[in-house]
Amino acid sequence: MVSQEVGGRAFRLAVLPGDGIGPEVIAQAVKVLRAIKEIYGHRFELAYFPIGGVALQETGVPFPEETREGCVHSDAVLLGAVGAPEFDATPPPLKPETGLLELRRSLGAFANLRPAVLHEPLIEASPLRPDVVRGTDLLIVRELTGGLYFGTPRGLERDAAGQEIAINTLRYSRAEIERVARIAFQAAARRRRKVTSVDKANVLETSQLWRRVVTEVAAEFPDVELEHIYVDACAMYLVANPRRFDVILTENMFGDILSDEAAMLTGSIGMLPSASLGGRIGLYEPVHGSAPDIAGKGIANPLATIASVAMMFRYSFELFEEAAAIERAIARALERGYRTADIYRGEGHLVGTEAMGDQIVALLWEEASPA
Ligand code: NAD
């Protein structure tokens, strides 16, 4: 373990750079943390741990005990990405991605938050017409540890006639729905105060319970408006009128699909942060993977990881001003034309990973000490 102290109040951070472009984008996020520390006088203790392919190479397992210990004794976990082609053929327990699933399980992270914000300067990067997508700023809260992906019984078997059958079980308890609904309403209370709960209550009993419990939780948040819509209508509205949404709350499988649809509104996967919440410790990571095709080239977009740091300040440390400062710096870097290759459309300044990180730091300082 390499431990570093970055400067007031100490926040302990487990940093897991991981594989591929993970260490490159994490290095930029750490620069931003240092700038926030100096500008606002906080203290961050960073401890680095291996996960994924790097951990497999060093220790033989993708989520070593030392990493688990480091994470559960931190205030928040910042992850780069996991995944390395050389482990593609290895069995699941020895795959880098298994390390990430074990990490999420250790932290009890049952709610996944994915904002989809369209920055005006990137409007041409969206596949949708500018007049449709302009002003999109929504947050998907997806239930992460229940539903069809985890329900039992499950499996592949044969029936009495010898025909192959496959079984998955969609099961939700009242407690599972209540806890993720509260996270969505709390998030909405800090945003534009609207929750759209997405279900299929016209067909599924799980959705009928979901709708009833979400309505009960809503009574705890009288300032937040609640609407219920069916998942098929939601898929349609996301591309027809994304501005109608503030917070979308949904179960695991619907959230899996809708969050990728929403992500595409914003142009590049290199722009998308995420938070996984529920336990005492939040996990913050970019949505993208280890991008082996561009690893080591210094061209990866670090903004998703830097925006994940902003989410960490907002949701784990409740440092709202610091979070907003980072988000303003990202918006301004884009307004000034700075682009990594994934969002470059022939205009502005094409920059690499480090230069984009340096721009965000410079803009944080510029705002902190106006001329
Ligand atoms: P990926 O997200 O790594 O890459 C998809 C495409 O987007 C690639 O062309 C890549 O170059 C590009 N891209 C991704 N992030 C970028 C960034 N920050 N800047 C510029 N371009 C970027 O997905 P993949 O190629 O399907 O998977 C690669 C590896 O990552 C696999 O081993 C996969 O299992 C793993 N993975 C990990 C996570 C995670 O750690 N949370 C998520 C998805 C995939």
Tab-separated table of C-alpha atoms and ligand atoms in Angstrom:
chain	number	residue	atom	x	y	z
A	1	MET	CA	0.000	0.000	0.000
A	2	VAL	CA	1.294	3.457	-0.904
A	3	SER	CA	-0.146	6.092	1.420
A	4	GLN	CA	-0.100	9.798	0.612
A	5	GLU	CA	-1.383	12.754	2.570
A	6	VAL	CA	-2.684	15.542	0.438
A	7	GLY	CA	-3.321	18.866	3.441
A	8	GLY	CA	-8.266	20.842	7.724
A	9	ARG	CA	-10.589	17.937	7.983
A	10	ALA	CA	-9.192	14.592	6.800
A	11	PHE	CA	-11.107	12.468	4.330
A	12	ARG	CA	-9.680	8.998	3.800
A	13	LEU	CA	-9.848	7.928	0.231
A	14	ALA	CA	-9.081	4.496	-1.209
A	15	VAL	CA	-7.818	4.993	-4.747
A	16	LEU	CA	-7.974	2.000	-7.099
A	17	PRO	CA	-6.483	2.971	-10.482
A	18	GLY	CA	-6.940	-0.502	-11.994
A	19	ASP	CA	-6.115	-1.356	-15.599
A	20	GLY	CA	-5.683	0.215	-19.027
A	21	ILE	CA	-6.536	3.924	-19.010
A	22	GLY	CA	-7.578	3.665	-15.323
A	23	PRO	CA	-4.224	4.933	-13.930
A	24	GLU	CA	-4.077	7.715	-16.571
A	25	VAL	CA	-7.499	9.169	-15.742
A	26	ILE	CA	-7.070	8.638	-11.984
A	27	ALA	CA	-3.833	10.682	-12.078
A	28	GLN	CA	-5.853	13.658	-13.410
A	29	ALA	CA	-8.585	13.173	-10.782
A	30	VAL	CA	-5.904	13.212	-8.062
A	31	LYS	CA	-4.540	16.511	-9.476
A	32	VAL	CA	-8.041	17.950	-9.100
A	33	LEU	CA	-8.263	16.630	-5.518
A	34	ARG	CA	-4.985	18.353	-4.700
A	35	ALA	CA	-6.252	21.628	-6.156
A	36	ILE	CA	-9.479	21.405	-4.098
A	37	LYS	CA	-7.404	20.637	-1.009
A	38	GLU	CA	-5.292	23.745	-1.519
A	39	ILE	CA	-8.150	26.056	-2.476
A	40	TYR	CA	-10.581	24.977	0.268
A	41	GLY	CA	-8.120	23.770	2.955
A	42	HIS	CA	-9.358	20.200	3.292
A	43	ARG	CA	-7.140	17.244	3.987
A	44	PHE	CA	-7.310	14.072	1.972
A	45	GLU	CA	-5.426	10.922	2.831
A	46	LEU	CA	-5.066	8.842	-0.284
A	47	ALA	CA	-4.212	5.163	-0.096
A	48	TYR	CA	-3.668	3.280	-3.347
A	49	PHE	CA	-4.663	-0.369	-3.782
A	50	PRO	CA	-4.565	-2.824	-6.692
A	51	ILE	CA	-7.725	-4.220	-8.316
A	52	GLY	CA	-8.490	-6.089	-11.543
A	53	GLY	CA	-5.772	-7.281	-13.895
A	54	VAL	CA	-3.061	-5.417	-12.001
A	55	ALA	CA	-4.076	-7.190	-8.786
A	56	LEU	CA	-4.158	-10.545	-10.588
A	57	GLN	CA	-0.615	-10.001	-11.757
A	58	GLU	CA	0.604	-8.856	-8.338
A	59	THR	CA	-1.328	-11.185	-6.040
A	60	GLY	CA	-3.083	-13.828	-8.134
A	61	VAL	CA	-6.619	-12.558	-7.309
A	62	PRO	CA	-8.615	-9.628	-8.765
A	63	PHE	CA	-9.762	-8.222	-5.375
A	64	PRO	CA	-7.031	-8.891	-2.782
A	65	GLU	CA	-7.825	-8.846	0.932
A	66	GLU	CA	-5.548	-5.804	1.359
A	67	THR	CA	-7.717	-3.908	-1.140
A	68	ARG	CA	-10.958	-4.957	0.564
A	69	GLU	CA	-9.586	-3.881	3.961
A	70	GLY	CA	-8.382	-0.565	2.547
A	71	CYS	CA	-11.766	0.148	0.983
A	72	VAL	CA	-13.922	-0.750	3.991
A	73	HIS	CA	-11.723	1.469	6.211
A	74	SER	CA	-11.993	4.494	3.904
A	75	ASP	CA	-14.583	7.295	3.649
A	76	ALA	CA	-14.983	6.818	-0.095
A	77	VAL	CA	-13.532	4.741	-2.931
A	78	LEU	CA	-12.366	6.201	-6.237
A	79	LEU	CA	-11.922	3.642	-9.021
A	80	GLY	CA	-10.411	3.995	-12.501
A	81	ALA	CA	-11.389	0.938	-14.531
A	82	VAL	CA	-10.745	-2.782	-14.631
A	83	GLY	CA	-10.275	-5.154	-17.533
A	84	ALA	CA	-7.285	-6.418	-19.434
A	85	PRO	CA	-7.337	-8.441	-22.684
A	86	GLU	CA	-4.732	-10.913	-21.441
A	87	PHE	CA	-7.315	-12.222	-18.944
A	88	ASP	CA	-10.155	-12.600	-21.484
A	89	ALA	CA	-9.838	-16.378	-21.563
A	90	THR	CA	-9.468	-16.930	-17.801
A	91	PRO	CA	-12.354	-18.402	-15.762
A	92	PRO	CA	-14.693	-15.885	-14.018
A	93	PRO	CA	-13.119	-16.050	-10.525
A	94	LEU	CA	-9.833	-14.977	-12.095
A	95	LYS	CA	-11.200	-12.201	-14.327
A	96	PRO	CA	-10.415	-8.557	-13.570
A	97	GLU	CA	-14.143	-7.670	-13.762
A	98	THR	CA	-14.890	-10.091	-10.906
A	99	GLY	CA	-12.829	-7.778	-8.686
A	100	LEU	CA	-15.273	-4.960	-9.386
A	101	LEU	CA	-18.320	-7.083	-8.529
A	102	GLU	CA	-16.645	-8.148	-5.280
A	103	LEU	CA	-15.838	-4.520	-4.470
A	104	ARG	CA	-19.478	-3.449	-5.021
A	105	ARG	CA	-20.689	-6.326	-2.856
A	106	SER	CA	-18.210	-5.471	-0.045
A	107	LEU	CA	-19.471	-1.886	0.010
A	108	GLY	CA	-23.162	-2.858	-0.022
A	109	ALA	CA	-23.714	-0.444	-2.893
A	110	PHE	CA	-27.379	-0.965	-3.794
A	111	ALA	CA	-28.012	2.275	-5.686
A	112	ASN	CA	-26.227	3.328	-8.827
A	113	LEU	CA	-26.426	7.000	-9.746
A	114	ARG	CA	-25.620	8.040	-13.291
A	115	PRO	CA	-26.095	11.637	-14.336
A	116	ALA	CA	-26.519	12.398	-18.022
A	117	VAL	CA	-25.748	16.044	-18.667
A	118	LEU	CA	-25.430	17.511	-22.113
A	119	HIS	CA	-22.844	20.282	-22.162
A	120	GLU	CA	-23.937	22.856	-24.739
A	121	PRO	CA	-20.503	22.956	-26.468
A	122	LEU	CA	-20.798	19.205	-27.135
A	123	ILE	CA	-24.250	19.404	-28.644
A	124	GLU	CA	-22.976	18.259	-32.034
A	125	ALA	CA	-21.546	15.094	-30.427
A	126	SER	CA	-25.047	13.888	-29.553
A	127	PRO	CA	-26.845	11.689	-32.077
A	128	LEU	CA	-30.067	13.616	-31.383
A	129	ARG	CA	-31.142	16.916	-32.896
A	130	PRO	CA	-29.877	19.923	-30.923
A	131	ASP	CA	-33.392	21.255	-30.305
A	132	VAL	CA	-34.371	17.909	-28.723
A	133	VAL	CA	-31.308	17.304	-26.604
A	134	ARG	CA	-30.343	20.866	-25.592
A	135	GLY	CA	-30.526	21.378	-21.819
A	136	THR	CA	-30.609	17.649	-20.913
A	137	ASP	CA	-29.646	17.275	-17.248
A	138	LEU	CA	-31.005	14.132	-15.662
A	139	LEU	CA	-29.954	11.568	-13.077
A	140	ILE	CA	-30.768	7.881	-13.234
A	141	VAL	CA	-30.978	6.061	-9.886
A	142	ARG	CA	-30.851	2.346	-10.591
A	143	GLU	CA	-31.404	-0.395	-8.021
A	144	LEU	CA	-28.208	-2.421	-8.240
A	145	THR	CA	-28.295	-5.531	-6.066
A	146	GLY	CA	-31.776	-7.014	-6.496
A	147	GLY	CA	-34.282	-7.927	-9.184
A	148	LEU	CA	-33.858	-10.266	-12.125
A	149	TYR	CA	-30.040	-10.314	-12.064
A	150	PHE	CA	-29.905	-11.799	-8.579
A	151	GLY	CA	-33.254	-13.526	-7.972
A	152	THR	CA	-33.448	-17.244	-7.340
A	153	PRO	CA	-34.352	-19.821	-8.489
A	154	ARG	CA	-32.369	-19.362	-11.685
A	155	GLY	CA	-30.611	-21.641	-14.136
A	156	LEU	CA	-30.705	-23.722	-17.280
A	157	GLU	CA	-32.391	-27.117	-17.049
A	158	ARG	CA	-34.525	-29.554	-18.937
A	159	ASP	CA	-38.215	-30.179	-18.446
A	160	ALA	CA	-39.834	-33.608	-18.179
A	161	ALA	CA	-39.919	-33.884	-21.988
A	162	GLY	CA	-36.189	-33.204	-22.204
A	163	GLN	CA	-36.609	-29.719	-23.668
A	164	GLU	CA	-34.173	-27.022	-22.547
A	165	ILE	CA	-35.677	-24.363	-20.316
A	166	ALA	CA	-34.155	-21.282	-18.699
A	167	ILE	CA	-35.329	-19.639	-15.499
A	168	ASN	CA	-34.720	-16.250	-13.913
A	169	THR	CA	-36.678	-14.807	-11.030
A	170	LEU	CA	-37.743	-11.199	-10.596
A	171	ARG	CA	-38.155	-10.577	-6.888
A	172	TYR	CA	-38.182	-7.358	-4.859
A	173	SER	CA	-38.826	-6.862	-1.158
A	174	ARG	CA	-40.431	-3.756	0.354
A	175	ALA	CA	-37.128	-2.939	2.139
A	176	GLU	CA	-35.126	-3.082	-1.103
A	177	ILE	CA	-37.530	-0.674	-2.796
A	178	GLU	CA	-37.769	1.724	0.177
A	179	ARG	CA	-34.020	2.206	0.514
A	180	VAL	CA	-33.301	2.940	-3.124
A	181	ALA	CA	-36.381	5.197	-3.375
A	182	ARG	CA	-35.065	7.286	-0.452
A	183	ILE	CA	-31.764	7.805	-2.261
A	184	ALA	CA	-33.630	9.001	-5.362
A	185	PHE	CA	-35.817	11.439	-3.372
A	186	GLN	CA	-32.811	12.773	-1.441
A	187	ALA	CA	-30.983	13.365	-4.722
A	188	ALA	CA	-34.038	15.073	-6.238
A	189	ALA	CA	-34.361	17.326	-3.171
A	190	ARG	CA	-30.906	18.699	-4.091
A	191	ARG	CA	-31.841	19.078	-7.764
A	192	ARG	CA	-35.071	20.150	-9.502
A	193	ARG	CA	-37.321	18.207	-7.094
A	194	LYS	CA	-38.936	15.725	-9.422
A	195	VAL	CA	-38.772	11.920	-9.330
A	196	THR	CA	-40.036	9.830	-12.232
A	197	SER	CA	-40.447	6.248	-11.046
A	198	VAL	CA	-40.268	3.767	-13.908
A	199	ASP	CA	-41.969	0.361	-13.798
A	200	LYS	CA	-44.174	-2.060	-15.697
A	201	ALA	CA	-47.031	-2.101	-13.218
A	202	ASN	CA	-49.558	-2.972	-15.926
A	203	VAL	CA	-47.932	-6.422	-16.202
A	204	LEU	CA	-45.648	-7.204	-13.249
A	205	GLU	CA	-46.499	-7.746	-9.571
A	206	THR	CA	-42.995	-6.605	-8.592
A	207	SER	CA	-43.788	-3.310	-10.311
A	208	GLN	CA	-47.111	-3.014	-8.479
A	209	LEU	CA	-45.281	-3.332	-5.145
A	210	TRP	CA	-42.590	-0.968	-6.463
A	211	ARG	CA	-45.209	1.688	-7.335
A	212	ARG	CA	-46.990	1.355	-3.959
A	213	VAL	CA	-43.779	1.569	-1.879
A	214	VAL	CA	-42.332	4.469	-3.897
A	215	THR	CA	-45.606	6.375	-3.381
A	216	GLU	CA	-45.322	5.779	0.394
A	217	VAL	CA	-41.682	6.961	0.480
A	218	ALA	CA	-42.693	10.077	-1.490
A	219	ALA	CA	-44.838	11.156	1.486
A	220	GLU	CA	-41.557	11.703	3.421
A	221	PHE	CA	-40.503	14.251	0.775
A	222	PRO	CA	-43.434	16.658	0.354
A	223	ASP	CA	-41.315	19.124	-1.647
A	224	VAL	CA	-40.473	16.545	-4.317
A	225	GLU	CA	-42.979	15.829	-7.078
A	226	LEU	CA	-43.501	12.147	-7.990
A	227	GLU	CA	-44.753	10.692	-11.245
A	228	HIS	CA	-44.999	7.050	-12.329
A	229	ILE	CA	-44.472	5.979	-15.930
A	230	TYR	CA	-44.124	2.629	-17.680
A	231	VAL	CA	-40.660	1.611	-18.862
A	232	ASP	CA	-41.661	1.506	-22.542
A	233	ALA	CA	-42.947	5.087	-22.351
A	234	CYS	CA	-39.766	6.127	-20.550
A	235	ALA	CA	-37.586	4.705	-23.338
A	236	MET	CA	-39.581	6.794	-25.804
A	237	TYR	CA	-39.572	10.039	-23.786
A	238	LEU	CA	-35.799	9.795	-23.248
A	239	VAL	CA	-35.168	10.375	-26.935
A	240	ALA	CA	-38.257	12.480	-27.657
A	241	ASN	CA	-38.113	14.926	-24.739
A	242	PRO	CA	-35.202	14.265	-22.350
A	243	ARG	CA	-35.656	17.665	-20.674
A	244	ARG	CA	-38.858	16.448	-19.004
A	245	PHE	CA	-36.770	14.353	-16.577
A	246	ASP	CA	-34.950	15.305	-13.374
A	247	VAL	CA	-34.398	12.058	-11.397
A	248	ILE	CA	-35.411	8.710	-12.897
A	249	LEU	CA	-35.805	5.943	-10.296
A	250	THR	CA	-35.969	2.385	-11.491
A	251	GLU	CA	-35.221	-1.271	-10.792
A	252	ASN	CA	-32.082	-3.111	-11.825
A	253	MET	CA	-32.749	-4.364	-15.358
A	254	PHE	CA	-34.800	-1.382	-16.539
A	255	GLY	CA	-32.045	0.867	-15.146
A	256	ASP	CA	-29.328	-1.074	-16.898
A	257	ILE	CA	-30.979	-0.458	-20.261
A	258	LEU	CA	-32.290	3.083	-19.716
A	259	SER	CA	-28.982	4.364	-18.328
A	260	ASP	CA	-27.140	3.357	-21.498
A	261	GLU	CA	-29.850	4.982	-23.602
A	262	ALA	CA	-29.546	8.177	-21.526
A	263	ALA	CA	-25.752	8.048	-21.748
A	264	MET	CA	-25.903	8.248	-25.518
A	265	LEU	CA	-27.748	11.570	-25.328
A	266	THR	CA	-24.563	13.186	-24.101
A	267	GLY	CA	-22.175	12.108	-26.859
A	268	SER	CA	-19.196	10.292	-25.354
A	269	ILE	CA	-18.680	7.600	-22.770
A	270	GLY	CA	-15.552	9.541	-21.751
A	271	MET	CA	-17.832	12.196	-20.176
A	272	LEU	CA	-19.956	9.996	-17.891
A	273	PRO	CA	-19.393	9.712	-14.122
A	274	SER	CA	-21.150	7.409	-11.668
A	275	ALA	CA	-21.675	6.836	-7.963
A	276	SER	CA	-22.669	3.585	-6.280
A	277	LEU	CA	-24.243	4.272	-2.896
A	278	GLY	CA	-26.036	2.445	-0.127
A	279	GLY	CA	-23.488	1.323	2.429
A	280	ARG	CA	-21.441	3.662	4.607
A	281	ILE	CA	-18.861	4.066	1.858
A	282	GLY	CA	-19.631	5.334	-1.640
A	283	LEU	CA	-17.888	4.098	-4.771
A	284	TYR	CA	-17.152	6.612	-7.521
A	285	GLU	CA	-16.006	5.640	-10.987
A	286	PRO	CA	-16.311	6.634	-14.625
A	287	VAL	CA	-18.890	4.644	-16.593
A	288	HIS	CA	-16.307	3.623	-19.185
A	289	GLY	CA	-13.997	0.624	-19.023
A	290	SER	CA	-10.239	0.240	-19.289
A	291	ALA	CA	-10.206	1.082	-23.042
A	292	PRO	CA	-7.232	-1.163	-23.930
A	293	ASP	CA	-7.286	0.237	-27.502
A	294	ILE	CA	-6.067	3.657	-26.296
A	295	ALA	CA	-4.277	2.738	-23.048
A	296	GLY	CA	-0.781	4.222	-22.697
A	297	LYS	CA	-1.319	6.737	-25.508
A	298	GLY	CA	-2.121	9.676	-23.265
A	299	ILE	CA	-5.322	10.477	-25.163
A	300	ALA	CA	-8.043	9.187	-22.801
A	301	ASN	CA	-10.687	11.675	-21.681
A	302	PRO	CA	-10.293	12.177	-17.918
A	303	LEU	CA	-13.524	14.216	-17.494
A	304	ALA	CA	-15.726	11.243	-16.484
A	305	THR	CA	-13.340	10.438	-13.643
A	306	ILE	CA	-12.995	14.097	-12.626
A	307	ALA	CA	-16.803	14.421	-12.638
A	308	SER	CA	-16.924	11.281	-10.452
A	309	VAL	CA	-14.780	13.176	-7.917
A	310	ALA	CA	-17.414	15.937	-7.978
A	311	MET	CA	-20.069	13.303	-7.196
A	312	MET	CA	-17.905	12.049	-4.332
A	313	PHE	CA	-17.783	15.538	-2.834
A	314	ARG	CA	-21.562	15.884	-3.171
A	315	TYR	CA	-22.748	12.467	-2.001
A	316	SER	CA	-20.048	11.194	0.406
A	317	PHE	CA	-18.567	14.391	1.882
A	318	GLU	CA	-21.514	16.808	1.422
A	319	LEU	CA	-19.056	19.422	0.118
A	320	PHE	CA	-21.540	20.931	-2.320
A	321	GLU	CA	-19.575	24.047	-3.262
A	322	GLU	CA	-16.476	22.006	-4.080
A	323	ALA	CA	-18.559	19.646	-6.221
A	324	ALA	CA	-20.137	22.539	-8.098
A	325	ALA	CA	-16.711	24.180	-8.616
A	326	ILE	CA	-15.408	21.047	-10.325
A	327	GLU	CA	-18.497	20.823	-12.529
A	328	ARG	CA	-18.179	24.502	-13.486
A	329	ALA	CA	-14.508	23.958	-14.382
A	330	ILE	CA	-15.467	21.044	-16.648
A	331	ALA	CA	-18.176	23.140	-18.331
A	332	ARG	CA	-15.759	26.032	-18.833
A	333	ALA	CA	-12.975	23.871	-20.275
A	334	LEU	CA	-15.498	22.703	-22.864
A	335	GLU	CA	-16.741	26.264	-23.513
A	336	ARG	CA	-13.154	27.318	-24.156
A	337	GLY	CA	-12.840	24.603	-26.762
A	338	TYR	CA	-10.635	22.070	-25.004
A	339	ARG	CA	-11.358	18.604	-26.377
A	340	THR	CA	-9.829	15.170	-25.999
A	341	ALA	CA	-9.910	13.039	-29.126
A	342	ASP	CA	-13.210	11.302	-28.294
A	343	ILE	CA	-15.113	14.629	-28.263
A	344	TYR	CA	-13.041	16.487	-30.883
A	345	ARG	CA	-15.010	17.427	-34.016
A	346	GLY	CA	-12.310	19.420	-35.855
A	347	GLU	CA	-12.720	22.695	-33.941
A	348	GLY	CA	-11.097	23.981	-30.749
A	349	HIS	CA	-7.974	22.702	-29.011
A	350	LEU	CA	-7.225	18.999	-29.264
A	351	VAL	CA	-5.532	18.021	-25.979
A	352	GLY	CA	-4.349	14.838	-24.295
A	353	THR	CA	-5.287	13.381	-20.920
A	354	GLU	CA	-2.737	15.359	-18.881
A	355	ALA	CA	-3.413	18.665	-20.605
A	356	MET	CA	-7.163	18.290	-19.982
A	357	GLY	CA	-6.454	17.584	-16.280
A	358	ASP	CA	-4.189	20.660	-16.168
A	359	GLN	CA	-6.953	22.803	-17.724
A	360	ILE	CA	-9.464	21.774	-15.031
A	361	VAL	CA	-6.940	22.575	-12.289
A	362	ALA	CA	-6.126	25.948	-13.913
A	363	LEU	CA	-9.833	26.814	-14.160
A	364	LEU	CA	-10.414	25.896	-10.498
A	365	TRP	CA	-7.623	28.269	-9.528
A	366	GLU	CA	-8.847	30.935	-11.919
A	367	GLU	CA	-12.277	30.943	-10.257
A	368	ALA	CA	-10.764	30.812	-6.746
A	369	SER	CA	-8.525	33.833	-7.357
A	370	PRO	CA	-10.223	36.116	-9.893
A	371	ALA	CA	-7.906	38.735	-11.377
B	1	NAD	P1	-14.545	0.680	-22.828
B	1	NAD	O1	-15.489	1.628	-22.106
B	1	NAD	O2	-13.277	0.387	-22.157
B	1	NAD	O3	-14.248	1.258	-24.285
B	1	NAD	C1	-15.260	1.439	-25.279
B	1	NAD	C2	-14.771	2.455	-26.322
B	1	NAD	O4	-14.813	3.767	-25.745
B	1	NAD	C3	-13.332	2.237	-26.770
B	1	NAD	O5	-13.205	2.564	-28.118
B	1	NAD	C4	-12.529	3.201	-25.929
B	1	NAD	O6	-11.348	3.637	-26.535
B	1	NAD	C5	-13.520	4.345	-25.735
B	1	NAD	N1	-13.323	5.013	-24.446
B	1	NAD	C6	-13.653	4.521	-23.223
B	1	NAD	N2	-13.304	5.384	-22.270
B	1	NAD	C7	-12.757	6.439	-22.878
B	1	NAD	C8	-12.183	7.653	-22.417
B	1	NAD	N3	-12.116	7.973	-21.105
B	1	NAD	N4	-11.689	8.516	-23.333
B	1	NAD	C9	-11.748	8.248	-24.654
B	1	NAD	N5	-12.284	7.100	-25.148
B	1	NAD	C10	-12.766	6.203	-24.269
B	1	NAD	O7	-15.386	-0.664	-23.081
B	1	NAD	P2	-14.881	-2.051	-23.728
B	1	NAD	O8	-13.894	-1.779	-24.814
B	1	NAD	O9	-16.123	-2.785	-24.013
B	1	NAD	O10	-14.156	-2.822	-22.545
B	1	NAD	C11	-12.743	-2.782	-22.326
B	1	NAD	C12	-12.439	-3.469	-21.019
B	1	NAD	O11	-13.005	-2.716	-19.923
B	1	NAD	C13	-13.049	-4.875	-20.904
B	1	NAD	O12	-12.111	-5.685	-20.251
B	1	NAD	C14	-14.297	-4.666	-20.083
B	1	NAD	O13	-14.681	-5.816	-19.378
B	1	NAD	C15	-13.842	-3.573	-19.139
B	1	NAD	N6	-14.927	-2.733	-18.585
B	1	NAD	C16	-14.752	-2.278	-17.312
B	1	NAD	C17	-15.668	-1.426	-16.750
B	1	NAD	C18	-15.392	-0.875	-15.372
B	1	NAD	O14	-14.275	-0.976	-14.909
B	1	NAD	N7	-16.386	-0.295	-14.704
B	1	NAD	C19	-16.797	-0.991	-17.484
B	1	NAD	C20	-16.933	-1.439	-18.810
B	1	NAD	C21	-15.983	-2.309	-19.346
